[in-house]
Amino acid sequence: GKKYGAGIGGGDVQKGGDIYIGGNATVKAKGGREGAGIGGGDEREGGNITCEGDAKVDATGGYKAAGIGAGDTANGGNITIRGNADVTATGGHFLLAAEQLVFYEGAAGIGGGYKGDGGTIVIGSDGSGDSPSVKATSVYAGAGIGGGSFEGGKSGHIVIYSGDIYALGRCSGPGIGSGTFNSDDNNVDVSIYGGNVTAMSEGFRDTKFYNKCYYIPGAAIGAAGNVQTEKSAAREITNRNKSIFSGSINLYGGNIKAGFSDGTSDVNNSALIGGSIIESNSTINVRSGVDVFIESLSNNNIVSVMKATNVNFEDVNDTCSVVRLMYNEGAGWRTSDILKKEERSEWFKTKTVDDGGVLISPCTHEESKFTDITDEHHTRICKYCGTHPSEEMHTWGTTTYSEDGTTAS
């Protein structure tokens, strides 16, 4: 883009309008100084942007502008990525004349510019067989997918139905969610129904400028991390540096991998899904059938897997859902512990990243305890959900009823 305009879309102080990229198109776009790669020019929203078919798209935002979405200080507009589109989007950041970075003035990879919310972002389609490939990165302080940094940088309304999605927020930005320094009400609105979603957040240590700030990694999905300023030997988080999780995250399907991309970071008290600082109206809803894998760290930080004022588990048809703790042993994931239904919410709030990952799945009642043994019948009860199947006839064989009630014949 020229001067302050988008690479494709609005010119200086012009919104993106209607932008359609489909078929077998191959597009590479870079925004002007404060224009989006694809979308709005300086200070203007992204418009209506659709990438679909077998299109290949590579978009990079100008200073403080989104790769796909808004220009500087504007909202993302309406962004749809579907079909088999292959999309790479990188948000821009602000540079001083001496090429020194101002870390907090960044945009989302897909979504809002600096101080802009993500707009409406829909990836994939429900039940259509669409499988887009998306890689979205915020270089500094915005979300990979969602809002730009600072006040106003809400996530917008984000829905993921299908596809392979990789979202990375650098310099405290979340992979998917609201940007750094955002404390607005209801700043996160994310729903995932399917797809393979990898969301990561990365921290940064500024040792030269701005009181030697340390940008703590944010949530993989949710709110951004906080920023500590070093004063003498003590570090503190000032009100200006707070990022607060307020709103809702719905994990309703798909395979989700969440983590911090820099494993040596100090991420104590952070949360992988949700936020380290939460408000009274923050909610995480989870349904059975979702796989949530957690990236392990190399240190012993205390990290919440999910953190909100309300963590709800929605069991389909009241069936028993259990949480299986997974460990990555190099050769793959293995199931370890199974938790009772009533223990899950508290477990999510206290487990560390080093524990591996989480699988939420319907109970198959395989580990049942046999009760009410008679000469002809037995009744089984699930040790985890308490379900009582109907009375069953014995199957006579070599196995006999054990005193602990775990087997019977």
mmCIF file of C-alpha atoms in Angstrom, residues 28-236:
data_model
loop_
_atom_site.group_PDB
_atom_site.id
_atom_site.type_symbol
_atom_site.label_atom_id
_atom_site.label_comp_id
_atom_site.label_asym_id
_atom_site.label_seq_id
_atom_site.Cartn_x
_atom_site.Cartn_y
_atom_site.Cartn_z
ATOM 1 C CA LYS A 28 0.731 -11.161 -1.374
ATOM 2 C CA ALA A 29 -0.106 -7.811 0.184
ATOM 3 C CA LYS A 30 1.699 -5.376 2.475
ATOM 4 C CA GLY A 31 0.131 -2.308 4.024
ATOM 5 C CA GLY A 32 1.479 1.217 3.835
ATOM 6 C CA ARG A 33 2.780 2.977 6.909
ATOM 7 C CA GLU A 34 -0.415 2.500 8.964
ATOM 8 C CA GLY A 35 -2.632 0.496 6.614
ATOM 9 C CA ALA A 36 -3.622 -3.164 6.818
ATOM 10 C CA GLY A 37 -2.128 -5.737 4.508
ATOM 11 C CA ILE A 38 -5.696 -6.476 3.393
ATOM 12 C CA GLY A 39 -8.480 -4.272 4.740
ATOM 13 C CA GLY A 40 -8.620 -0.751 6.070
ATOM 14 C CA GLY A 41 -6.347 2.214 5.526
ATOM 15 C CA ASP A 42 -5.024 4.354 8.382
ATOM 16 C CA GLU A 43 -7.646 4.802 11.129
ATOM 17 C CA ARG A 44 -10.295 2.840 9.222
ATOM 18 C CA GLU A 45 -11.968 -0.563 9.742
ATOM 19 C CA GLY A 46 -11.367 -3.591 7.579
ATOM 20 C CA GLY A 47 -14.725 -3.732 5.792
ATOM 21 C CA ASN A 48 -16.071 -7.086 4.566
ATOM 22 C CA ILE A 49 -13.214 -9.469 3.752
ATOM 23 C CA THR A 50 -13.681 -13.017 2.410
ATOM 24 C CA CYS A 51 -10.925 -15.520 1.595
ATOM 25 C CA GLU A 52 -12.150 -18.847 0.237
ATOM 26 C CA GLY A 53 -11.748 -21.495 -2.450
ATOM 27 C CA ASP A 54 -8.128 -22.560 -2.990
ATOM 28 C CA ALA A 55 -6.750 -19.054 -2.620
ATOM 29 C CA LYS A 56 -3.275 -18.521 -1.156
ATOM 30 C CA VAL A 57 -2.943 -15.288 0.785
ATOM 31 C CA ASP A 58 0.035 -13.679 2.545
ATOM 32 C CA ALA A 59 -0.729 -10.330 4.194
ATOM 33 C CA THR A 60 1.446 -8.081 6.390
ATOM 34 C CA GLY A 61 0.182 -4.953 8.118
ATOM 35 C CA GLY A 62 1.928 -1.609 8.204
ATOM 36 C CA TYR A 63 2.866 0.108 11.460
ATOM 37 C CA LYS A 64 0.136 -0.585 14.039
ATOM 38 C CA ALA A 65 -2.146 -2.181 11.404
ATOM 39 C CA ALA A 66 -3.448 -5.747 11.083
ATOM 40 C CA GLY A 67 -2.268 -8.235 8.504
ATOM 41 C CA ILE A 68 -5.923 -8.836 7.600
ATOM 42 C CA GLY A 69 -8.459 -6.423 9.059
ATOM 43 C CA ALA A 70 -8.068 -2.904 10.344
ATOM 44 C CA GLY A 71 -5.691 -0.032 9.895
ATOM 45 C CA ASP A 72 -4.188 1.789 12.877
ATOM 46 C CA THR A 73 -6.680 2.513 15.731
ATOM 47 C CA ALA A 74 -9.608 0.830 13.962
ATOM 48 C CA ASN A 75 -11.746 -2.305 14.249
ATOM 49 C CA GLY A 76 -11.351 -5.425 12.152
ATOM 50 C CA GLY A 77 -14.674 -5.377 10.299
ATOM 51 C CA ASN A 78 -16.157 -8.682 9.068
ATOM 52 C CA ILE A 79 -13.566 -11.315 8.179
ATOM 53 C CA THR A 80 -14.451 -14.756 6.792
ATOM 54 C CA ILE A 81 -11.922 -17.457 5.916
ATOM 55 C CA ARG A 82 -13.342 -20.706 4.573
ATOM 56 C CA GLY A 83 -13.083 -23.360 1.878
ATOM 57 C CA ASN A 84 -9.501 -24.550 1.438
ATOM 58 C CA ALA A 85 -7.949 -21.099 1.584
ATOM 59 C CA ASP A 86 -4.350 -20.942 2.806
ATOM 60 C CA VAL A 87 -3.895 -17.703 4.746
ATOM 61 C CA THR A 88 -0.854 -16.194 6.480
ATOM 62 C CA ALA A 89 -1.324 -12.854 8.257
ATOM 63 C CA THR A 90 1.163 -10.807 10.291
ATOM 64 C CA GLY A 91 0.271 -7.703 12.280
ATOM 65 C CA GLY A 92 2.407 -4.583 12.252
ATOM 66 C CA HIS A 93 3.963 -2.551 15.077
ATOM 67 C CA PHE A 94 5.279 0.965 15.660
ATOM 68 C CA LEU A 95 8.894 1.916 15.031
ATOM 69 C CA LEU A 96 10.682 5.020 16.192
ATOM 70 C CA ALA A 97 12.924 6.873 13.783
ATOM 71 C CA ALA A 98 15.945 5.054 15.168
ATOM 72 C CA GLU A 99 14.207 1.721 14.538
ATOM 73 C CA GLN A 100 13.708 1.245 18.269
ATOM 74 C CA LEU A 101 10.578 -0.704 19.101
ATOM 75 C CA VAL A 102 7.603 0.650 21.000
ATOM 76 C CA PHE A 103 6.395 -2.755 22.056
ATOM 77 C CA TYR A 104 2.868 -2.018 23.200
ATOM 78 C CA GLU A 105 1.706 -0.312 19.973
ATOM 79 C CA GLY A 106 0.927 -3.429 17.966
ATOM 80 C CA ALA A 107 -1.902 -4.850 15.863
ATOM 81 C CA ALA A 108 -3.433 -8.297 15.523
ATOM 82 C CA GLY A 109 -2.398 -10.728 12.829
ATOM 83 C CA ILE A 110 -6.091 -11.042 11.906
ATOM 84 C CA GLY A 111 -8.481 -8.497 13.419
ATOM 85 C CA GLY A 112 -7.961 -5.097 14.980
ATOM 86 C CA GLY A 113 -5.317 -2.454 14.583
ATOM 87 C CA TYR A 114 -3.648 -0.724 17.534
ATOM 88 C CA LYS A 115 -6.477 0.176 19.973
ATOM 89 C CA GLY A 116 -8.976 -1.645 17.734
ATOM 90 C CA ASP A 117 -11.171 -4.672 18.415
ATOM 91 C CA GLY A 118 -11.151 -7.730 16.200
ATOM 92 C CA GLY A 119 -14.578 -7.195 14.648
ATOM 93 C CA THR A 120 -16.309 -10.414 13.572
ATOM 94 C CA ILE A 121 -13.952 -13.234 12.549
ATOM 95 C CA VAL A 122 -15.294 -16.561 11.269
ATOM 96 C CA ILE A 123 -12.955 -19.385 10.235
ATOM 97 C CA GLY A 124 -14.306 -22.504 8.529
ATOM 98 C CA SER A 125 -17.956 -23.478 8.176
ATOM 99 C CA ASP A 126 -20.231 -25.638 10.263
ATOM 100 C CA GLY A 127 -20.732 -29.056 8.663
ATOM 101 C CA SER A 128 -19.555 -28.038 5.184
ATOM 102 C CA GLY A 129 -16.266 -29.926 5.020
ATOM 103 C CA ASP A 130 -14.296 -26.696 4.750
ATOM 104 C CA SER A 131 -10.697 -26.958 5.895
ATOM 105 C CA PRO A 132 -8.876 -23.629 5.607
ATOM 106 C CA SER A 133 -5.288 -23.261 6.780
ATOM 107 C CA VAL A 134 -4.590 -20.137 8.838
ATOM 108 C CA LYS A 135 -1.387 -18.818 10.390
ATOM 109 C CA ALA A 136 -1.830 -15.534 12.239
ATOM 110 C CA THR A 137 0.900 -13.716 14.164
ATOM 111 C CA SER A 138 0.960 -10.484 16.116
ATOM 112 C CA VAL A 139 4.547 -9.305 16.194
ATOM 113 C CA TYR A 140 4.056 -7.067 19.245
ATOM 114 C CA ALA A 141 1.341 -6.947 21.899
ATOM 115 C CA GLY A 142 -1.783 -7.657 19.835
ATOM 116 C CA ALA A 143 -3.518 -11.025 19.536
ATOM 117 C CA GLY A 144 -2.619 -13.459 16.803
ATOM 118 C CA ILE A 145 -6.361 -13.509 16.078
ATOM 119 C CA GLY A 146 -8.480 -10.823 17.752
ATOM 120 C CA GLY A 147 -7.768 -7.374 19.122
ATOM 121 C CA GLY A 148 -4.882 -4.958 18.844
ATOM 122 C CA SER A 149 -3.062 -3.709 21.902
ATOM 123 C CA PHE A 150 -4.257 -1.164 24.465
ATOM 124 C CA GLU A 151 -7.723 0.180 25.351
ATOM 125 C CA GLY A 152 -10.298 -0.772 22.757
ATOM 126 C CA GLY A 153 -8.409 -3.892 21.708
ATOM 127 C CA LYS A 154 -11.178 -6.376 22.494
ATOM 128 C CA SER A 155 -11.177 -9.741 20.765
ATOM 129 C CA GLY A 156 -14.323 -8.996 18.817
ATOM 130 C CA HIS A 157 -16.581 -11.961 18.034
ATOM 131 C CA ILE A 158 -14.413 -14.934 17.021
ATOM 132 C CA VAL A 159 -15.874 -18.256 15.833
ATOM 133 C CA ILE A 160 -13.822 -21.227 14.612
ATOM 134 C CA TYR A 161 -15.650 -24.135 12.973
ATOM 135 C CA SER A 162 -12.977 -26.056 11.096
ATOM 136 C CA GLY A 163 -9.511 -25.995 9.583
ATOM 137 C CA ASP A 164 -5.913 -25.937 10.772
ATOM 138 C CA ILE A 165 -5.278 -22.767 12.734
ATOM 139 C CA TYR A 166 -2.054 -21.497 14.290
ATOM 140 C CA ALA A 167 -2.269 -18.249 16.248
ATOM 141 C CA LEU A 168 0.677 -16.602 18.028
ATOM 142 C CA GLY A 169 0.651 -13.426 20.094
ATOM 143 C CA ARG A 170 4.080 -11.996 20.875
ATOM 144 C CA CYS A 171 5.136 -9.525 23.558
ATOM 145 C CA SER A 172 2.327 -10.594 25.955
ATOM 146 C CA GLY A 173 -0.370 -10.863 23.299
ATOM 147 C CA PRO A 174 -2.614 -13.957 23.412
ATOM 148 C CA GLY A 175 -2.815 -16.411 20.565
ATOM 149 C CA ILE A 176 -6.573 -15.767 20.309
ATOM 150 C CA GLY A 177 -8.295 -13.011 22.298
ATOM 151 C CA SER A 178 -7.869 -9.402 23.411
ATOM 152 C CA GLY A 179 -4.701 -7.333 23.125
ATOM 153 C CA THR A 180 -2.190 -6.266 25.767
ATOM 154 C CA PHE A 181 -3.196 -3.579 28.321
ATOM 155 C CA ASN A 182 -6.900 -4.157 27.685
ATOM 156 C CA SER A 183 -9.175 -3.952 30.709
ATOM 157 C CA ASP A 184 -12.493 -3.264 28.951
ATOM 158 C CA ASP A 185 -15.648 -5.094 30.034
ATOM 159 C CA ASN A 186 -16.488 -8.203 27.989
ATOM 160 C CA ASN A 187 -13.206 -7.995 26.115
ATOM 161 C CA VAL A 188 -13.096 -11.680 25.098
ATOM 162 C CA ASP A 189 -15.711 -13.477 22.978
ATOM 163 C CA VAL A 190 -14.299 -16.702 21.503
ATOM 164 C CA SER A 191 -16.118 -19.902 20.456
ATOM 165 C CA ILE A 192 -14.417 -22.980 19.014
ATOM 166 C CA TYR A 193 -16.617 -25.715 17.535
ATOM 167 C CA GLY A 194 -14.034 -27.742 15.632
ATOM 168 C CA GLY A 195 -10.750 -27.781 13.770
ATOM 169 C CA ASN A 196 -7.162 -28.224 14.864
ATOM 170 C CA VAL A 197 -6.331 -25.076 16.791
ATOM 171 C CA THR A 198 -2.878 -24.232 18.123
ATOM 172 C CA ALA A 199 -2.759 -21.044 20.185
ATOM 173 C CA MET A 200 0.427 -19.679 21.732
ATOM 174 C CA SER A 201 1.589 -16.605 23.634
ATOM 175 C CA GLU A 202 5.136 -15.314 23.963
ATOM 176 C CA GLY A 203 6.771 -12.926 26.428
ATOM 177 C CA PHE A 204 9.619 -10.462 26.020
ATOM 178 C CA ARG A 205 12.243 -8.786 28.192
ATOM 179 C CA ASP A 206 12.972 -5.163 27.289
ATOM 180 C CA THR A 207 16.378 -4.478 28.843
ATOM 181 C CA LYS A 208 16.981 -1.064 27.273
ATOM 182 C CA PHE A 209 13.854 1.052 27.233
ATOM 183 C CA TYR A 210 10.781 1.841 29.357
ATOM 184 C CA ASN A 211 12.150 0.988 32.797
ATOM 185 C CA LYS A 212 13.318 -2.430 31.601
ATOM 186 C CA CYS A 213 9.837 -3.884 31.220
ATOM 187 C CA TYR A 214 9.138 -7.589 31.187
ATOM 188 C CA TYR A 215 6.170 -8.572 29.053
ATOM 189 C CA ILE A 216 4.739 -11.735 30.659
ATOM 190 C CA PRO A 217 3.160 -14.249 28.244
ATOM 191 C CA GLY A 218 -0.604 -13.980 28.025
ATOM 192 C CA ALA A 219 -3.193 -16.702 27.731
ATOM 193 C CA ALA A 220 -3.114 -18.913 24.678
ATOM 194 C CA ILE A 221 -6.855 -18.194 24.417
ATOM 195 C CA GLY A 222 -8.230 -15.242 26.362
ATOM 196 C CA ALA A 223 -6.608 -12.111 27.738
ATOM 197 C CA ALA A 224 -3.081 -10.827 27.196
ATOM 198 C CA GLY A 225 -0.315 -11.018 29.786
ATOM 199 C CA ASN A 226 0.704 -8.234 32.140
ATOM 200 C CA VAL A 227 3.803 -6.071 32.089
ATOM 201 C CA GLN A 228 6.200 -5.662 34.984
ATOM 202 C CA THR A 229 8.397 -2.598 35.283
ATOM 203 C CA GLU A 230 11.681 -2.913 37.114
ATOM 204 C CA LYS A 231 12.267 -0.292 39.783
ATOM 205 C CA SER A 232 15.450 -0.852 41.734
ATOM 206 C CA ALA A 233 15.526 -4.546 42.621
ATOM 207 C CA ALA A 234 11.740 -4.977 42.754
ATOM 208 C CA ARG A 235 9.356 -5.573 39.887
ATOM 209 C CA GLU A 236 5.781 -4.398 39.967
#
